Short mmCIF file of C-alpha atoms and ligand atoms in Angstrom, two decimals:
data_model
loop_
_atom_site.label_atom_id
_atom_site.label_comp_id
_atom_site.label_asym_id
_atom_site.label_seq_id
_atom_site.Cartn_x
_atom_site.Cartn_y
_atom_site.Cartn_z
CA UNK Z 1 40.94 42.42 16.95
CA UNK Z 2 40.63 45.29 14.80
CA UNK Z 3 40.56 48.41 16.64
CA UNK Z 4 38.82 51.67 15.29
CA UNK Z 5 40.08 54.97 17.11
CA UNK Z 6 38.29 58.24 16.81
CA UNK Z 7 40.23 61.57 17.86
CA UNK Z 8 43.74 59.36 16.61
CA UNK Z 9 45.62 62.82 16.50
CA UNK Z 10 44.71 63.64 20.18
CA UNK Z 11 47.23 62.83 23.00
CA UNK Z 12 45.28 59.68 23.83
CA UNK Z 13 44.10 58.86 20.23
CA UNK Z 14 47.67 58.49 18.99
CA UNK Z 15 48.95 56.97 22.35
CA UNK Z 16 46.62 54.21 22.31
CA UNK Z 17 47.06 53.78 18.45
CA UNK Z 18 50.82 53.14 18.65
CA UNK Z 19 50.13 51.32 21.80
CA UNK Z 20 47.44 48.48 20.61
CA UNK Z 21 48.95 48.13 17.12
CA UNK Z 22 51.73 46.04 18.53
CA UNK Z 23 48.85 43.42 19.19
CA UNK Z 24 46.32 44.45 17.26
CA UNK Z 25 45.03 45.80 13.84
CA UNK Z 26 44.42 49.56 14.27
CA UNK Z 27 42.53 52.08 12.10
CA UNK Z 28 42.69 56.04 13.36
CA UNK Z 29 39.69 58.32 12.18
CA UNK Z 30 41.48 61.87 11.99
CA UNK Z 31 40.55 65.09 10.41
CA UNK Z 32 43.61 65.16 8.26
CA UNK Z 33 46.27 65.90 10.57
CA UNK Z 34 48.07 62.43 10.27
CA UNK Z 35 49.63 62.01 6.88
CA UNK Z 36 52.38 59.52 7.68
CA UNK Z 37 51.16 57.73 10.76
CA UNK Z 38 52.60 54.20 11.07
CA UNK Z 39 49.21 52.73 11.42
CA UNK Z 40 45.93 53.03 8.83
CA UNK Z 41 43.83 56.18 8.61
CA UNK Z 42 40.45 57.12 7.64
CA UNK Z 43 39.87 60.64 7.06
CA UNK Z 44 36.53 62.05 8.43
CA UNK Z 45 35.01 64.89 10.24
CA UNK Z 46 32.32 63.44 12.97
CA UNK Z 47 30.40 66.57 12.57
CA UNK Z 48 29.50 65.55 9.04
CA UNK Z 49 26.20 63.83 8.39
CA UNK Z 50 26.76 59.85 7.57
CA UNK Z 51 30.41 60.30 8.78
CA UNK Z 52 29.54 57.84 11.54
CA UNK Z 53 28.01 55.09 9.18
CA UNK Z 54 30.89 55.62 6.72
CA UNK Z 55 33.93 55.04 9.02
CA UNK Z 56 32.08 51.99 10.48
CA UNK Z 57 31.15 50.82 7.26
CA UNK Z 58 34.74 51.20 6.02
CA UNK Z 59 36.63 49.70 8.72
CA UNK Z 60 34.56 46.92 9.92
CA UNK Z 61 36.25 46.90 13.57
CA UNK Z 62 35.63 44.86 16.36
CA UNK Z 63 35.91 47.27 18.79
CA UNK Z 64 35.34 51.34 18.43
CA UNK Z 65 37.19 53.70 20.98
CA UNK Z 66 35.88 56.99 21.21
CA UNK Z 67 38.71 59.58 22.00
CA UNK Z 68 37.33 62.45 19.92
CA UNK Z 69 35.64 65.54 21.90
CA UNK Z 70 36.03 69.25 22.68
CA UNK Z 71 38.25 68.56 25.10
CA UNK Z 72 39.10 72.35 26.34
CA UNK Z 73 37.38 73.90 28.95
CA UNK Z 74 37.20 77.29 28.05
CA UNK Z 75 36.48 76.75 24.32
CA UNK Z 76 33.47 74.65 25.56
CA UNK Z 77 32.11 77.45 27.65
CA UNK Z 78 32.78 79.88 24.52
CA UNK Z 79 31.44 77.30 22.06
CA UNK Z 80 28.35 75.40 24.59
CA UNK Z 81 26.34 74.02 20.98
CA UNK Z 82 29.87 72.39 19.61
CA UNK Z 83 30.49 70.96 23.03
CA UNK Z 84 27.26 69.44 23.55
CA UNK Z 85 27.49 67.81 20.00
CA UNK Z 86 31.00 66.73 20.32
CA UNK Z 87 30.84 65.19 24.08
CA UNK Z 88 27.20 64.32 24.08
CA UNK Z 89 25.38 63.76 20.78
CA UNK Z 90 27.89 62.42 18.91
CA UNK Z 91 28.87 59.60 21.33
CA UNK Z 92 25.52 58.62 21.85
CA UNK Z 93 25.27 58.19 18.17
CA UNK Z 94 28.61 56.03 17.93
CA UNK Z 95 27.04 53.63 21.00
CA UNK Z 96 23.89 53.46 18.81
CA UNK Z 97 25.64 52.86 15.41
CA UNK Z 98 27.69 49.89 17.16
CA UNK Z 99 25.24 48.73 19.42
CA UNK Z 100 23.49 47.74 15.87
CA UNK Z 101 26.38 46.39 14.03
CA UNK Z 102 27.76 44.45 17.02
CA UNK Z 103 31.07 46.46 17.52
CA UNK Z 104 31.96 46.76 20.92
CA UNK Z 105 31.74 50.31 22.16
CA UNK Z 106 34.69 52.43 24.51
CA UNK Z 107 33.64 55.86 25.27
CA UNK Z 108 36.20 58.29 26.96
CA UNK Z 109 34.59 60.34 29.78
CA UNK Z 110 36.66 62.51 32.48
CA UNK Z 111 37.13 62.62 36.32
CA UNK Z 112 35.46 66.12 36.01
CA UNK Z 113 32.13 64.80 35.97
CA UNK Z 114 32.60 65.53 39.83
CA UNK Z 115 32.17 68.67 41.65
CA UNK Z 116 34.68 67.95 44.16
CA UNK Z 117 32.77 68.91 47.07
CA UNK Z 118 33.31 65.39 48.48
CA UNK Z 119 36.36 64.85 51.09
CA UNK Z 120 37.13 61.45 50.32
CA UNK Z 121 37.65 59.31 46.91
CA UNK Z 122 34.77 59.07 44.41
CA UNK Z 123 33.87 55.98 43.25
CA UNK Z 124 31.94 54.48 40.40
CA UNK Z 125 28.70 54.36 42.59
CA UNK Z 126 28.95 58.13 43.61
CA UNK Z 127 26.41 60.90 41.61
CA UNK Z 128 28.19 63.04 39.36
CA UNK Z 129 27.39 66.93 39.78
CA UNK Z 130 29.51 68.25 36.50
CA UNK Z 131 30.17 72.25 37.28
CA UNK Z 132 30.91 73.53 33.49
CA UNK Z 133 29.88 73.10 29.76
CA UNK Z 134 32.86 70.82 29.52
CA UNK Z 135 31.95 68.66 32.35
CA UNK Z 136 28.28 68.59 31.96
CA UNK Z 137 28.47 67.60 28.07
CA UNK Z 138 30.56 64.74 29.02
CA UNK Z 139 28.34 63.63 31.71
CA UNK Z 140 25.26 64.13 29.18
CA UNK Z 141 27.49 61.84 26.77
CA UNK Z 142 27.91 58.99 29.23
CA UNK Z 143 23.95 58.90 29.80
CA UNK Z 144 23.51 58.80 26.03
CA UNK Z 145 26.07 55.80 25.84
CA UNK Z 146 24.70 53.91 28.52
CA UNK Z 147 21.05 54.39 26.90
CA UNK Z 148 22.22 53.13 23.45
CA UNK Z 149 24.46 50.51 24.40
CA UNK Z 150 24.43 48.90 27.85
CA UNK Z 151 27.66 46.69 26.82
CA UNK Z 152 29.58 49.75 26.34
CA UNK Z 153 32.99 50.87 28.41
CA UNK Z 154 32.69 54.38 29.75
CA UNK Z 155 35.87 55.27 31.10
CA UNK Z 156 36.67 58.21 33.08
CA UNK Z 157 40.44 59.46 32.45
CA UNK Z 158 42.92 62.06 33.40
CA UNK Z 159 46.25 61.57 31.95
CA UNK Z 160 49.64 63.14 31.09
CA UNK Z 161 51.99 62.91 28.16
CA UNK Z 162 53.08 64.02 24.76
CA UNK Z 163 50.89 65.13 22.22
CA UNK Z 164 51.05 65.75 18.51
CA UNK Z 165 51.20 69.53 19.31
CA UNK Z 166 53.61 69.31 21.92
CA UNK Z 167 51.64 71.84 24.01
CA UNK Z 168 48.40 69.87 25.04
CA UNK Z 169 49.01 68.16 28.31
CA UNK Z 170 49.95 69.49 31.89
CA UNK Z 171 53.08 67.80 31.96
CA UNK Z 172 53.84 69.71 28.43
CA UNK Z 173 52.89 72.83 30.03
CA UNK Z 174 55.50 72.40 33.05
CA UNK Z 175 58.04 71.10 30.74
CA UNK Z 176 57.88 73.62 28.21
CA UNK Z 177 57.91 76.53 30.19
CA UNK Z 178 60.25 75.39 32.79
CA UNK Z 179 62.89 74.97 30.07
CA UNK Z 180 62.21 78.54 28.71
CA UNK Z 181 62.81 79.64 32.07
CA UNK Z 182 59.49 80.93 32.73
CA UNK Z 183 57.70 81.65 36.11
CA UNK Z 184 54.76 79.72 36.09
CA UNK Z 185 51.42 78.83 38.44
CA UNK Z 186 50.51 75.83 39.87
CA UNK Z 187 47.44 75.23 41.74
CA UNK Z 188 47.81 73.71 45.04
CA UNK Z 189 44.09 73.69 45.39
CA UNK Z 190 43.15 71.20 42.64
CA UNK Z 191 43.68 67.36 43.45
CA UNK Z 192 43.58 64.85 40.59
CA UNK Z 193 44.94 61.26 39.84
CA UNK Z 194 47.40 61.92 36.79
CA UNK Z 195 48.63 58.86 35.00
CA UNK Z 196 50.85 58.31 32.12
CA UNK Z 197 48.58 58.29 29.08
CA UNK Z 198 50.58 54.46 27.80
CA UNK Z 199 49.55 53.45 30.79
CA UNK Z 200 45.91 54.71 30.16
CA UNK Z 201 46.04 52.86 26.78
CA UNK Z 202 47.59 49.62 28.35
CA UNK Z 203 44.88 49.61 31.25
CA UNK Z 204 42.10 50.30 28.26
CA UNK Z 205 43.45 47.41 26.17
CA UNK Z 206 43.29 45.01 29.07
CA UNK Z 207 40.02 45.87 29.55
CA UNK Z 208 38.96 45.39 26.08
CA UNK Z 209 41.12 41.52 26.31
CA UNK Z 210 38.90 40.92 29.44
CA UNK Z 211 35.68 41.80 27.68
CA UNK Z 212 34.83 44.44 30.60
CA UNK Z 213 31.76 46.61 30.00
CA UNK Z 214 29.84 49.31 32.35
CA UNK Z 215 31.87 52.37 34.27
CA UNK Z 216 35.19 52.54 35.23
CA UNK Z 217 37.55 54.94 36.92
CA UNK Z 218 40.98 54.73 35.01
CA UNK Z 219 43.27 56.95 36.54
CA UNK Z 220 46.25 56.95 38.46
CA UNK Z 221 46.59 55.36 42.07
CA UNK Z 222 47.86 58.57 43.80
CA UNK Z 223 46.14 62.10 44.20
CA UNK Z 224 48.28 64.82 44.10
CA UNK Z 225 47.70 68.62 43.73
CA UNK Z 226 48.80 70.28 40.22
CA UNK Z 227 51.39 72.17 42.02
CA UNK Z 228 52.61 68.69 43.10
CA UNK Z 229 53.01 67.25 39.84
CA UNK Z 230 54.55 70.16 38.64
CA UNK Z 231 57.24 69.84 41.27
CA UNK Z 232 57.44 66.09 40.43
CA UNK Z 233 57.63 66.81 36.46
CA UNK Z 234 60.45 69.57 37.47
CA UNK Z 235 62.57 67.11 39.29
CA UNK Z 236 62.59 64.28 36.92
CA UNK Z 237 63.49 66.81 34.04
CA UNK Z 238 66.30 68.56 36.05
CA UNK Z 239 64.44 71.79 35.95
CA UNK Z 240 64.10 74.41 38.47
CA UNK Z 241 60.80 73.47 40.57
CA UNK Z 242 61.52 76.95 42.32
CA UNK Z 243 60.12 78.60 39.43
CA UNK Z 244 56.39 77.05 40.07
CA UNK Z 245 54.50 79.30 41.80
CA UNK Z 246 51.94 78.05 44.19
CA UNK Z 247 48.78 79.44 43.58
CA UNK Z 248 44.97 78.70 44.19
CA UNK Z 249 43.07 78.21 41.19
CA UNK Z 250 40.68 81.17 42.68
CA UNK Z 251 43.44 83.61 41.94
CA UNK Z 252 43.58 82.65 37.91
CA UNK Z 253 41.67 84.09 35.40
CA UNK Z 254 40.32 80.91 33.91
CA UNK Z 255 36.63 80.98 33.57
CA UNK Z 256 35.40 77.72 33.46
CA UNK Z 257 35.12 76.16 37.11
CA UNK Z 258 37.25 73.45 38.13
CA UNK Z 259 36.79 71.00 40.62
CA UNK Z 260 38.96 71.12 44.08
CA UNK Z 261 38.85 67.31 44.21
CA UNK Z 262 39.19 64.59 41.61
CA UNK Z 263 40.18 62.04 43.79
CA UNK Z 264 39.10 58.78 42.15
CA UNK Z 265 39.40 55.64 43.15
CA UNK Z 266 40.42 52.97 41.35
CA UNK Z 267 39.77 49.73 43.42
CA UNK Z 268 36.61 48.25 40.57
CA UNK Z 269 39.13 48.69 37.96
CA UNK Z 270 42.38 47.09 39.70
CA UNK Z 271 39.86 44.53 41.08
CA UNK Z 272 38.09 43.46 37.96
CA UNK Z 273 41.65 43.64 35.56
CA UNK Z 274 43.55 41.47 38.57
CA UNK Z 275 46.28 43.66 38.40
CA UNK Z 276 47.82 46.83 40.32
CA UNK Z 277 47.37 50.30 38.75
CA UNK Z 278 50.81 51.04 37.29
CA UNK Z 279 52.17 53.88 39.64
CA UNK Z 280 52.96 57.37 38.61
CA UNK Z 281 56.62 57.66 39.29
CA UNK Z 282 57.07 54.37 37.06
CA UNK Z 283 54.91 56.34 34.49
CA UNK Z 284 56.86 59.62 35.10
CA UNK Z 285 60.29 57.84 34.09
CA UNK Z 286 59.00 56.28 30.81
CA UNK Z 287 57.39 60.01 30.07
CA UNK Z 288 60.96 61.22 30.68
CA UNK Z 289 62.34 57.99 28.67
CA UNK Z 290 60.37 59.04 25.67
CA UNK Z 291 61.77 62.47 25.67
CA UNK Z 292 65.26 60.99 25.98
CA UNK Z 293 64.45 59.31 23.04
CA UNK Z 294 63.07 61.95 20.73
CA UNK Z 295 59.48 60.45 20.64
CA UNK Z 296 57.74 63.82 21.13
CA UNK Z 297 59.67 64.82 17.84
CA UNK Z 298 58.84 61.34 16.10
CA UNK Z 299 55.06 61.81 16.75
CA UNK Z 300 54.91 65.35 15.44
CA UNK Z 301 56.57 63.99 12.10
CA UNK Z 302 53.30 61.81 11.52
CA UNK Z 303 52.04 64.93 10.23
CA UNK Z 304 54.63 65.75 7.41
CA UNK Z 305 53.87 63.73 4.20
CA UNK Z 306 56.53 60.81 3.58
CA UNK Z 307 59.11 61.56 0.62
CA UNK Z 308 59.04 58.63 -1.92
CA UNK Z 309 62.20 57.11 -3.67
CA UNK Z 310 61.23 59.09 -6.77
CA UNK Z 311 61.07 62.65 -4.61
CA UNK Z 312 57.47 62.75 -4.71
CA UNK Z 313 55.43 62.65 -1.45
CA UNK Z 314 53.26 60.46 -0.39
CA UNK Z 315 50.41 60.11 2.33
CA UNK Z 316 51.64 57.56 4.19
CA UNK Z 317 49.75 54.52 4.82
CA UNK Z 318 46.93 53.90 2.63
CA UNK Z 319 43.54 54.48 3.60
CA UNK Z 320 41.45 50.75 3.82
N1 NAP A 1 43.85 65.17 28.65
C1 NAP A 1 43.47 64.78 29.99
O1 NAP A 1 43.85 64.64 31.11
C2 NAP A 1 41.91 64.36 29.89
C3 NAP A 1 41.30 64.27 30.85
C4 NAP A 1 40.28 63.86 31.42
C5 NAP A 1 39.22 63.25 30.16
N2 NAP A 1 39.76 63.36 28.79
C6 NAP A 1 38.78 62.99 27.83
O2 NAP A 1 40.01 61.75 27.05
C7 NAP A 1 39.43 61.82 25.89
C8 NAP A 1 40.83 62.23 24.73
O3 NAP A 1 41.34 63.54 25.62
P1 NAP A 1 42.71 64.18 24.59
O4 NAP A 1 43.31 65.02 25.85
O5 NAP A 1 43.46 62.96 24.18
O6 NAP A 1 42.10 65.19 23.72
P2 NAP A 1 42.46 66.02 22.78
O7 NAP A 1 44.17 65.72 22.54
O8 NAP A 1 42.25 67.41 22.45
O9 NAP A 1 42.08 65.04 21.13
C9 NAP A 1 40.53 65.37 20.75
C10 NAP A 1 40.46 64.97 19.48
O10 NAP A 1 39.13 64.68 18.85
C11 NAP A 1 39.35 65.18 17.53
N3 NAP A 1 37.93 65.81 16.82
C12 NAP A 1 37.79 66.94 17.57
N4 NAP A 1 36.46 67.18 16.75
C13 NAP A 1 36.18 66.07 15.90
C14 NAP A 1 35.76 66.04 14.64
N5 NAP A 1 34.47 66.94 14.83
N6 NAP A 1 35.70 65.19 13.98
C15 NAP A 1 36.36 64.22 14.31
N7 NAP A 1 37.67 64.32 15.21
C16 NAP A 1 37.39 65.04 16.09
C17 NAP A 1 40.61 66.05 17.60
O11 NAP A 1 40.95 66.20 16.17
P3 NAP A 1 41.38 67.23 15.69
O12 NAP A 1 43.11 67.09 16.12
O13 NAP A 1 41.66 67.31 13.95
O14 NAP A 1 41.08 68.27 16.25
C18 NAP A 1 41.62 65.08 18.37
O15 NAP A 1 42.22 64.04 17.63
C19 NAP A 1 38.56 63.14 26.00
O16 NAP A 1 37.16 62.40 25.52
C20 NAP A 1 38.50 63.95 26.78
O17 NAP A 1 37.71 64.61 27.39
C21 NAP A 1 40.98 63.86 28.50
#
């Protein structure tokens, strides 16, 4: 299969590209960060007129996985128009363009569409009630995608891993600060279902290969608080868990409202895939192994141009 991945420089996008290129042809869409990625890259800004038609015409993919978004909750509050365009309108336009061309579409959404008032697990049947601009625009994106393409996969995710910037994910927040000996807060009153981003990527590829469609919760099988998550990361890396101070999110200076319970059921996904969801500790082990093997430095290097034999700089893998 030929996979086109938007948001290829993002945490999920780069992980999905590197994972899926082992069995499939991968083309990433990037605004200019990726200069020497080991997969083909098309440079495009999705906010530009005709960008969607142009990337689809260049790549001729079988599948398009949309990992592009405005993901920062605080920035979404600050720039609600940008959040609406990136998280709601562009996904709808991508879905429409894919439907017209017979390209299968996967849209990445979020666990944060729920307000967290439920005391049990959320299933795909539960009605979302998003709290802030980010969550609301992501939910609007789900609706726009569903309207444009009933066969699309909509995957609500939450994951951890190593990002291109080295400081995007919650896992990197704990590792970086604890390595520097800093005291940090861990929220005890936000429960979520973290999963290693390569496990997310593997599940998404399995969903494509199996030809699934519709709404799925693609998260970890184990719910924990953000504080507990930090403690697990600290233990794995041999860092001081006592430097993580258990705090309520209500005592923080964050402006975007956050749900207290993001415990999502993965029953539908594991049933339809016919396999267990990879467990948290296996993912944490892999996250640590990547650290030992200098994976964070390796992916950061994809932002450097490759020196050629003549000493000149090349721009890496040629665009198609
Ligand atoms: N991280 C999580 O745990 C989590 C939780 C829930 C849901 N999600 C969802 O998962 C998806 C991926 O998240 P992530 O954490 O991997 O995101 P991320 O690291 O913030 O990456 C976002 C990507 O979108 C790209 N992008 C933004 N504006 C663009 C534009 N105008 N044109 C083209 N590309 C643009 C970014 O490119 P630049 O690098 O050039 O900015 C980047 O590659 C998102 O839909 C997010 O809502 C993530």
